[in-house]
Amino acid sequence: MHLKRLLLAAPIALMASAAAHAAQPVDGNIGFQPAVTPVMEKLVNFHNLYLMPIIVGITLFVVVLMGYIMWRFSEKRNPEPSKTSHNTMLEVVWTIVPVLILLVMVVPSMQLLYFQDTIPESDMTIKATGNTWNWEYAYVGEDYEGVESFVSNMLPEDEAAAAGKPYLLGTDAPLVVPVDTTVRVLVTSSNNLHSFAMPSFGIKMDAIPGRINQTWFKVNEGKTGTYYGQCSELCGIRHAFMPIEIKVVEKDEFQRWVANGGAFPTQTADNTVNGAVMTAAAPK
């Protein structure tokens, strides 16, 4: 039984050794996690090239204006306050300028929304179902008939440490996908509202009971590794314990994983001895 688990765990261990990238929240960090998909790259560009310059410009303008008002209209410099209550030109300007700013933002933001919402021709489809309190994944299509659906649970703190995974983010059964592949994700829930969110991929999709939403991602070539996300909907008392772990591997590694039945051990800790990941020959 133990040997069987080791063999089943072998592809995962090999994938871990080949991981070159990883993304997860970091204490004290500011900004986004590294973008590894076209959607997230466009989100970052929209934030950096459009939103931030506009926000900084407006902030600086308001700070300078408030400073000038405090200096120019102080009681000492302006002992007799003006009794003006309306200035037509000023009211026109402060109405038109925000409209112009919104018009500048609307074109790139609508293009980005359309790019996110339009599912391109996909190479594979995965169904993600939110439960209380874990995620269940199923690979859709005859190419993955040998890969059974599986439940991905958060690892206890000691087992996460033993597996070298971040606590509250590491799982006992990560979702495995190939790199440079368009993946369509069908998102739903078996009970209450959840949300499937992966920051580095730029995806966040609500999981609603009785309804299937869909989103997509395509991890760029050369960005294999392990990426972490979480349920981002306040779904209940254990909302914070629904991590999402996605392992992105090379296409040939993924095919070997599929050929192996995509089986996972019940706990990642079963793959380790004294904290070291056990490896075995990959199935041919």
Tab-separated table of C-alpha atoms in Angstrom:
chain	number	residue	atom	x	y	z
A	1	MET	CA	0.000	0.000	0.000
A	2	HIS	CA	2.820	2.352	0.922
A	3	LEU	CA	4.694	1.528	-2.315
A	4	LYS	CA	1.549	2.225	-4.291
A	5	ARG	CA	1.244	5.648	-2.687
A	6	LEU	CA	4.853	6.412	-3.511
A	7	LEU	CA	4.325	5.480	-7.143
A	8	LEU	CA	1.200	7.567	-7.311
A	9	ALA	CA	3.035	10.448	-5.726
A	10	ALA	CA	6.030	10.160	-8.033
A	11	PRO	CA	4.800	12.433	-10.815
A	12	ILE	CA	3.889	15.087	-8.276
A	13	ALA	CA	7.276	14.889	-6.634
A	14	LEU	CA	8.989	15.200	-10.006
A	15	MET	CA	6.786	18.154	-10.853
A	16	ALA	CA	7.767	19.820	-7.589
A	17	SER	CA	11.436	19.369	-8.318
A	18	ALA	CA	10.965	20.968	-11.731
A	19	ALA	CA	9.070	23.964	-10.363
A	20	ALA	CA	10.735	27.197	-11.346
A	21	HIS	CA	8.190	29.767	-10.245
A	22	ALA	CA	5.775	30.215	-7.417
A	23	ALA	CA	3.437	32.936	-6.304
A	24	GLN	CA	1.793	33.495	-2.971
A	25	PRO	CA	1.074	36.414	-0.616
A	26	VAL	CA	4.236	37.788	1.008
A	27	ASP	CA	4.314	39.721	4.280
A	28	GLY	CA	5.082	43.390	3.726
A	29	ASN	CA	4.890	43.159	-0.019
A	30	ILE	CA	3.056	45.791	-2.010
A	31	GLY	CA	1.607	45.490	-5.459
A	32	PHE	CA	0.361	42.520	-7.365
A	33	GLN	CA	1.746	39.031	-7.409
A	34	PRO	CA	3.799	38.295	-10.553
A	35	ALA	CA	1.624	38.058	-13.638
A	36	VAL	CA	1.896	34.727	-15.450
A	37	THR	CA	-1.107	34.879	-17.790
A	38	PRO	CA	-2.127	37.286	-20.561
A	39	VAL	CA	-5.153	38.402	-18.522
A	40	MET	CA	-3.081	39.313	-15.480
A	41	GLU	CA	-0.476	41.044	-17.640
A	42	LYS	CA	-3.195	43.262	-19.109
A	43	LEU	CA	-4.612	43.930	-15.633
A	44	VAL	CA	-1.194	45.026	-14.378
A	45	ASN	CA	-0.608	47.221	-17.430
A	46	PHE	CA	-4.032	48.848	-17.011
A	47	HIS	CA	-3.271	49.532	-13.352
A	48	ASN	CA	0.239	50.861	-13.956
A	49	LEU	CA	-0.301	52.792	-17.191
A	50	TYR	CA	-3.785	54.235	-16.651
A	51	LEU	CA	-5.101	54.036	-13.095
A	52	MET	CA	-1.993	54.937	-11.093
A	53	PRO	CA	-1.026	58.048	-13.139
A	54	ILE	CA	-4.617	59.301	-12.899
A	55	ILE	CA	-4.836	58.576	-9.153
A	56	VAL	CA	-1.452	60.196	-8.456
A	57	GLY	CA	-2.338	63.233	-10.603
A	58	ILE	CA	-5.681	63.776	-8.866
A	59	THR	CA	-4.127	63.288	-5.425
A	60	LEU	CA	-1.332	65.785	-6.108
A	61	PHE	CA	-3.799	68.294	-7.554
A	62	VAL	CA	-6.059	68.075	-4.482
A	63	VAL	CA	-3.112	68.329	-2.063
A	64	VAL	CA	-1.712	71.413	-3.829
A	65	LEU	CA	-5.170	72.976	-4.102
A	66	MET	CA	-5.922	72.409	-0.419
A	67	GLY	CA	-2.542	73.845	0.559
A	68	TYR	CA	-3.116	76.926	-1.572
A	69	ILE	CA	-6.612	77.418	-0.129
A	70	MET	CA	-5.331	77.144	3.448
A	71	TRP	CA	-2.581	79.688	2.674
A	72	ARG	CA	-4.514	82.095	0.484
A	73	PHE	CA	-7.757	82.160	2.453
A	74	SER	CA	-6.458	82.029	5.991
A	75	GLU	CA	-8.025	84.438	8.462
A	76	LYS	CA	-4.822	86.494	8.540
A	77	ARG	CA	-4.607	86.948	4.756
A	78	ASN	CA	-8.324	87.101	4.129
A	79	PRO	CA	-10.012	88.908	7.045
A	80	GLU	CA	-13.135	89.637	4.997
A	81	PRO	CA	-14.417	86.370	3.458
A	82	SER	CA	-16.022	86.485	0.055
A	83	LYS	CA	-19.789	86.103	0.041
A	84	THR	CA	-19.762	84.367	-3.377
A	85	SER	CA	-21.927	81.207	-3.296
A	86	HIS	CA	-21.891	80.193	-6.965
A	87	ASN	CA	-19.411	80.338	-9.809
A	88	THR	CA	-20.912	79.006	-13.007
A	89	MET	CA	-17.624	78.466	-14.807
A	90	LEU	CA	-16.119	76.598	-11.844
A	91	GLU	CA	-19.160	74.350	-11.549
A	92	VAL	CA	-18.970	73.534	-15.272
A	93	VAL	CA	-15.279	72.679	-14.981
A	94	TRP	CA	-15.634	70.387	-11.969
A	95	THR	CA	-18.456	68.565	-13.719
A	96	ILE	CA	-16.785	68.174	-17.110
A	97	VAL	CA	-13.293	67.240	-15.929
A	98	PRO	CA	-14.400	64.053	-14.026
A	99	VAL	CA	-16.452	63.055	-17.076
A	100	LEU	CA	-13.382	63.439	-19.293
A	101	ILE	CA	-11.321	61.362	-16.853
A	102	LEU	CA	-13.939	58.605	-16.932
A	103	LEU	CA	-13.990	58.695	-20.733
A	104	VAL	CA	-10.217	58.267	-20.794
A	105	MET	CA	-10.550	55.215	-18.525
A	106	VAL	CA	-13.572	53.610	-20.125
A	107	VAL	CA	-11.967	52.558	-23.422
A	108	PRO	CA	-9.069	50.471	-22.046
A	109	SER	CA	-11.182	49.144	-19.173
A	110	MET	CA	-13.936	47.936	-21.509
A	111	GLN	CA	-11.355	46.323	-23.778
A	112	LEU	CA	-9.917	44.547	-20.754
A	113	LEU	CA	-13.332	43.395	-19.519
A	114	TYR	CA	-14.123	42.016	-22.976
A	115	PHE	CA	-10.763	40.213	-23.092
A	116	GLN	CA	-11.406	38.640	-19.672
A	117	ASP	CA	-14.981	37.671	-20.384
A	118	THR	CA	-14.489	36.159	-23.833
A	119	ILE	CA	-13.472	32.524	-23.507
A	120	PRO	CA	-11.054	31.667	-26.345
A	121	GLU	CA	-11.013	28.244	-27.939
A	122	SER	CA	-9.869	26.108	-25.048
A	123	ASP	CA	-7.508	23.128	-25.010
A	124	MET	CA	-8.980	21.637	-21.860
A	125	THR	CA	-11.832	22.170	-19.426
A	126	ILE	CA	-11.815	21.865	-15.659
A	127	LYS	CA	-14.778	22.030	-13.317
A	128	ALA	CA	-14.181	23.584	-9.900
A	129	THR	CA	-16.898	23.068	-7.292
A	130	GLY	CA	-16.863	24.892	-3.992
A	131	ASN	CA	-17.877	22.808	-0.963
A	132	THR	CA	-17.860	23.435	2.751
A	133	TRP	CA	-14.863	23.766	3.139
A	134	ASN	CA	-12.797	22.633	0.201
A	135	TRP	CA	-12.646	22.609	-3.585
A	136	GLU	CA	-13.468	19.652	-5.784
A	137	TYR	CA	-11.894	19.425	-9.235
A	138	ALA	CA	-12.932	17.395	-12.265
A	139	TYR	CA	-11.229	17.192	-15.654
A	140	VAL	CA	-13.870	17.300	-18.386
A	141	GLY	CA	-13.499	15.365	-21.631
A	142	GLU	CA	-12.698	11.888	-22.900
A	143	ASP	CA	-8.967	12.629	-22.842
A	144	TYR	CA	-9.133	12.656	-19.037
A	145	GLU	CA	-11.497	9.757	-18.360
A	146	GLY	CA	-8.795	8.072	-16.305
A	147	VAL	CA	-8.487	11.080	-14.022
A	148	GLU	CA	-11.182	10.935	-11.380
A	149	SER	CA	-12.502	14.030	-9.681
A	150	PHE	CA	-10.819	14.760	-6.381
A	151	VAL	CA	-11.249	16.974	-3.350
A	152	SER	CA	-8.502	19.430	-2.425
A	153	ASN	CA	-8.296	20.150	1.316
A	154	MET	CA	-6.151	22.591	3.226
A	155	LEU	CA	-3.158	20.990	4.931
A	156	PRO	CA	-2.877	21.188	8.726
A	157	GLU	CA	-0.013	23.432	9.852
A	158	ASP	CA	2.401	20.624	10.754
A	159	GLU	CA	1.760	18.737	7.525
A	160	ALA	CA	2.147	21.919	5.456
A	161	ALA	CA	5.504	22.545	7.121
A	162	ALA	CA	6.570	18.958	6.469
A	163	ALA	CA	5.589	19.287	2.816
A	164	GLY	CA	7.336	22.661	2.449
A	165	LYS	CA	4.091	24.416	1.625
A	166	PRO	CA	2.702	27.668	3.039
A	167	TYR	CA	0.170	27.123	5.810
A	168	LEU	CA	-3.382	28.224	4.884
A	169	LEU	CA	-2.439	27.989	1.195
A	170	GLY	CA	-1.013	24.508	0.692
A	171	THR	CA	-3.371	21.633	-0.100
A	172	ASP	CA	-3.202	17.862	-0.030
A	173	ALA	CA	-4.171	17.621	-3.713
A	174	PRO	CA	-3.268	20.518	-6.028
A	175	LEU	CA	-4.931	21.124	-9.345
A	176	VAL	CA	-2.459	20.155	-12.069
A	177	VAL	CA	-2.465	21.888	-15.465
A	178	PRO	CA	-0.027	22.116	-18.380
A	179	VAL	CA	1.811	25.313	-19.233
A	180	ASP	CA	1.018	27.320	-22.387
A	181	THR	CA	-2.439	25.748	-22.570
A	182	THR	CA	-5.775	27.537	-22.669
A	183	VAL	CA	-7.799	26.195	-19.753
A	184	ARG	CA	-11.497	26.883	-19.394
A	185	VAL	CA	-12.675	26.705	-15.798
A	186	LEU	CA	-16.302	25.965	-14.980
A	187	VAL	CA	-17.056	27.273	-11.513
A	188	THR	CA	-20.011	26.308	-9.351
A	189	SER	CA	-20.900	25.497	-5.753
A	190	SER	CA	-22.638	22.654	-3.952
A	191	ASN	CA	-24.010	24.810	-1.149
A	192	ASN	CA	-23.421	28.511	-0.566
A	193	LEU	CA	-21.514	31.273	-2.355
A	194	HIS	CA	-17.778	30.830	-2.854
A	195	SER	CA	-15.327	32.437	-5.257
A	196	PHE	CA	-12.498	30.846	-7.225
A	197	ALA	CA	-9.637	33.339	-7.193
A	198	MET	CA	-6.027	33.039	-8.328
A	199	PRO	CA	-4.173	36.391	-8.155
A	200	SER	CA	-1.260	35.538	-10.456
A	201	PHE	CA	-3.682	34.353	-13.124
A	202	GLY	CA	-5.931	37.415	-12.882
A	203	ILE	CA	-9.054	35.332	-12.373
A	204	LYS	CA	-11.792	35.616	-9.771
A	205	MET	CA	-15.111	33.934	-10.463
A	206	ASP	CA	-18.066	33.495	-8.129
A	207	ALA	CA	-19.197	29.935	-7.388
A	208	ILE	CA	-22.985	29.974	-7.140
A	209	PRO	CA	-25.197	26.965	-6.301
A	210	GLY	CA	-27.303	25.886	-9.258
A	211	ARG	CA	-25.326	27.950	-11.730
A	212	ILE	CA	-22.123	27.405	-13.710
A	213	ASN	CA	-19.914	30.404	-14.367
A	214	GLN	CA	-16.842	30.173	-16.499
A	215	THR	CA	-13.476	31.830	-16.738
A	216	TRP	CA	-10.170	30.989	-18.367
A	217	PHE	CA	-6.417	31.220	-18.048
A	218	LYS	CA	-3.310	30.358	-20.014
A	219	VAL	CA	-0.055	30.275	-18.107
A	220	ASN	CA	2.744	31.669	-20.235
A	221	GLU	CA	5.548	29.493	-21.540
A	222	GLY	CA	8.402	29.240	-19.030
A	223	LYS	CA	6.170	29.912	-16.006
A	224	THR	CA	5.832	26.408	-14.634
A	225	GLY	CA	5.554	26.258	-10.868
A	226	THR	CA	3.090	26.337	-8.000
A	227	TYR	CA	0.611	29.147	-7.553
A	228	TYR	CA	-1.667	29.806	-4.609
A	229	GLY	CA	-5.055	31.440	-4.262
A	230	GLN	CA	-8.032	31.275	-1.917
A	231	CYS	CA	-11.775	31.473	-1.859
A	232	SER	CA	-12.441	35.204	-1.996
A	233	GLU	CA	-16.086	35.168	-0.963
A	234	LEU	CA	-17.183	35.427	2.667
A	235	CYS	CA	-18.768	32.003	2.542
A	236	GLY	CA	-18.844	31.037	6.194
A	237	ILE	CA	-16.928	30.231	9.331
A	238	ARG	CA	-14.135	28.360	7.521
A	239	HIS	CA	-13.944	30.704	4.569
A	240	ALA	CA	-10.263	31.303	5.283
A	241	PHE	CA	-9.530	27.576	5.026
A	242	MET	CA	-10.386	27.031	1.370
A	243	PRO	CA	-7.031	27.450	-0.388
A	244	ILE	CA	-6.485	26.906	-4.072
A	245	GLU	CA	-3.195	25.371	-5.164
A	246	ILE	CA	-2.450	25.038	-8.873
A	247	LYS	CA	0.632	23.243	-10.083
A	248	VAL	CA	1.662	24.247	-13.598
A	249	VAL	CA	3.882	21.689	-15.319
A	250	GLU	CA	5.382	21.074	-18.731
A	251	LYS	CA	3.040	19.450	-21.237
A	252	ASP	CA	4.906	16.137	-21.323
A	253	GLU	CA	4.867	15.962	-17.526
A	254	PHE	CA	1.143	16.592	-17.550
A	255	GLN	CA	0.605	13.798	-20.044
A	256	ARG	CA	2.516	11.423	-17.772
A	257	TRP	CA	0.372	12.544	-14.850
A	258	VAL	CA	-2.792	11.868	-16.868
A	259	ALA	CA	-1.467	8.484	-17.983
A	260	ASN	CA	-0.868	7.683	-14.322
A	261	GLY	CA	-4.525	8.283	-13.610
A	262	GLY	CA	-3.930	11.608	-11.925
A	263	ALA	CA	-4.104	9.871	-8.590
A	264	PHE	CA	-3.138	11.681	-5.435
A	265	PRO	CA	-2.272	10.289	-2.056
A	266	THR	CA	-4.761	11.172	0.644
A	267	GLN	CA	-2.244	13.449	2.340
A	268	THR	CA	0.843	15.102	0.944
A	269	ALA	CA	2.603	14.203	4.176
A	270	ASP	CA	2.403	10.578	3.037
A	271	ASN	CA	4.933	11.508	0.349
A	272	THR	CA	7.527	12.588	2.853
A	273	VAL	CA	9.897	10.893	5.223
A	274	ASN	CA	11.432	13.161	7.860
A	275	GLY	CA	10.303	16.133	5.841
A	276	ALA	CA	12.013	14.999	2.617
A	277	VAL	CA	9.946	14.459	-0.488
A	278	MET	CA	10.071	10.853	-1.660
A	279	THR	CA	10.678	10.290	-5.347
A	280	ALA	CA	10.348	7.283	-7.565
A	281	ALA	CA	10.715	6.571	-11.234
A	282	ALA	CA	8.053	8.185	-13.333
A	283	PRO	CA	5.777	5.793	-15.204
A	284	LYS	CA	6.625	5.357	-18.860
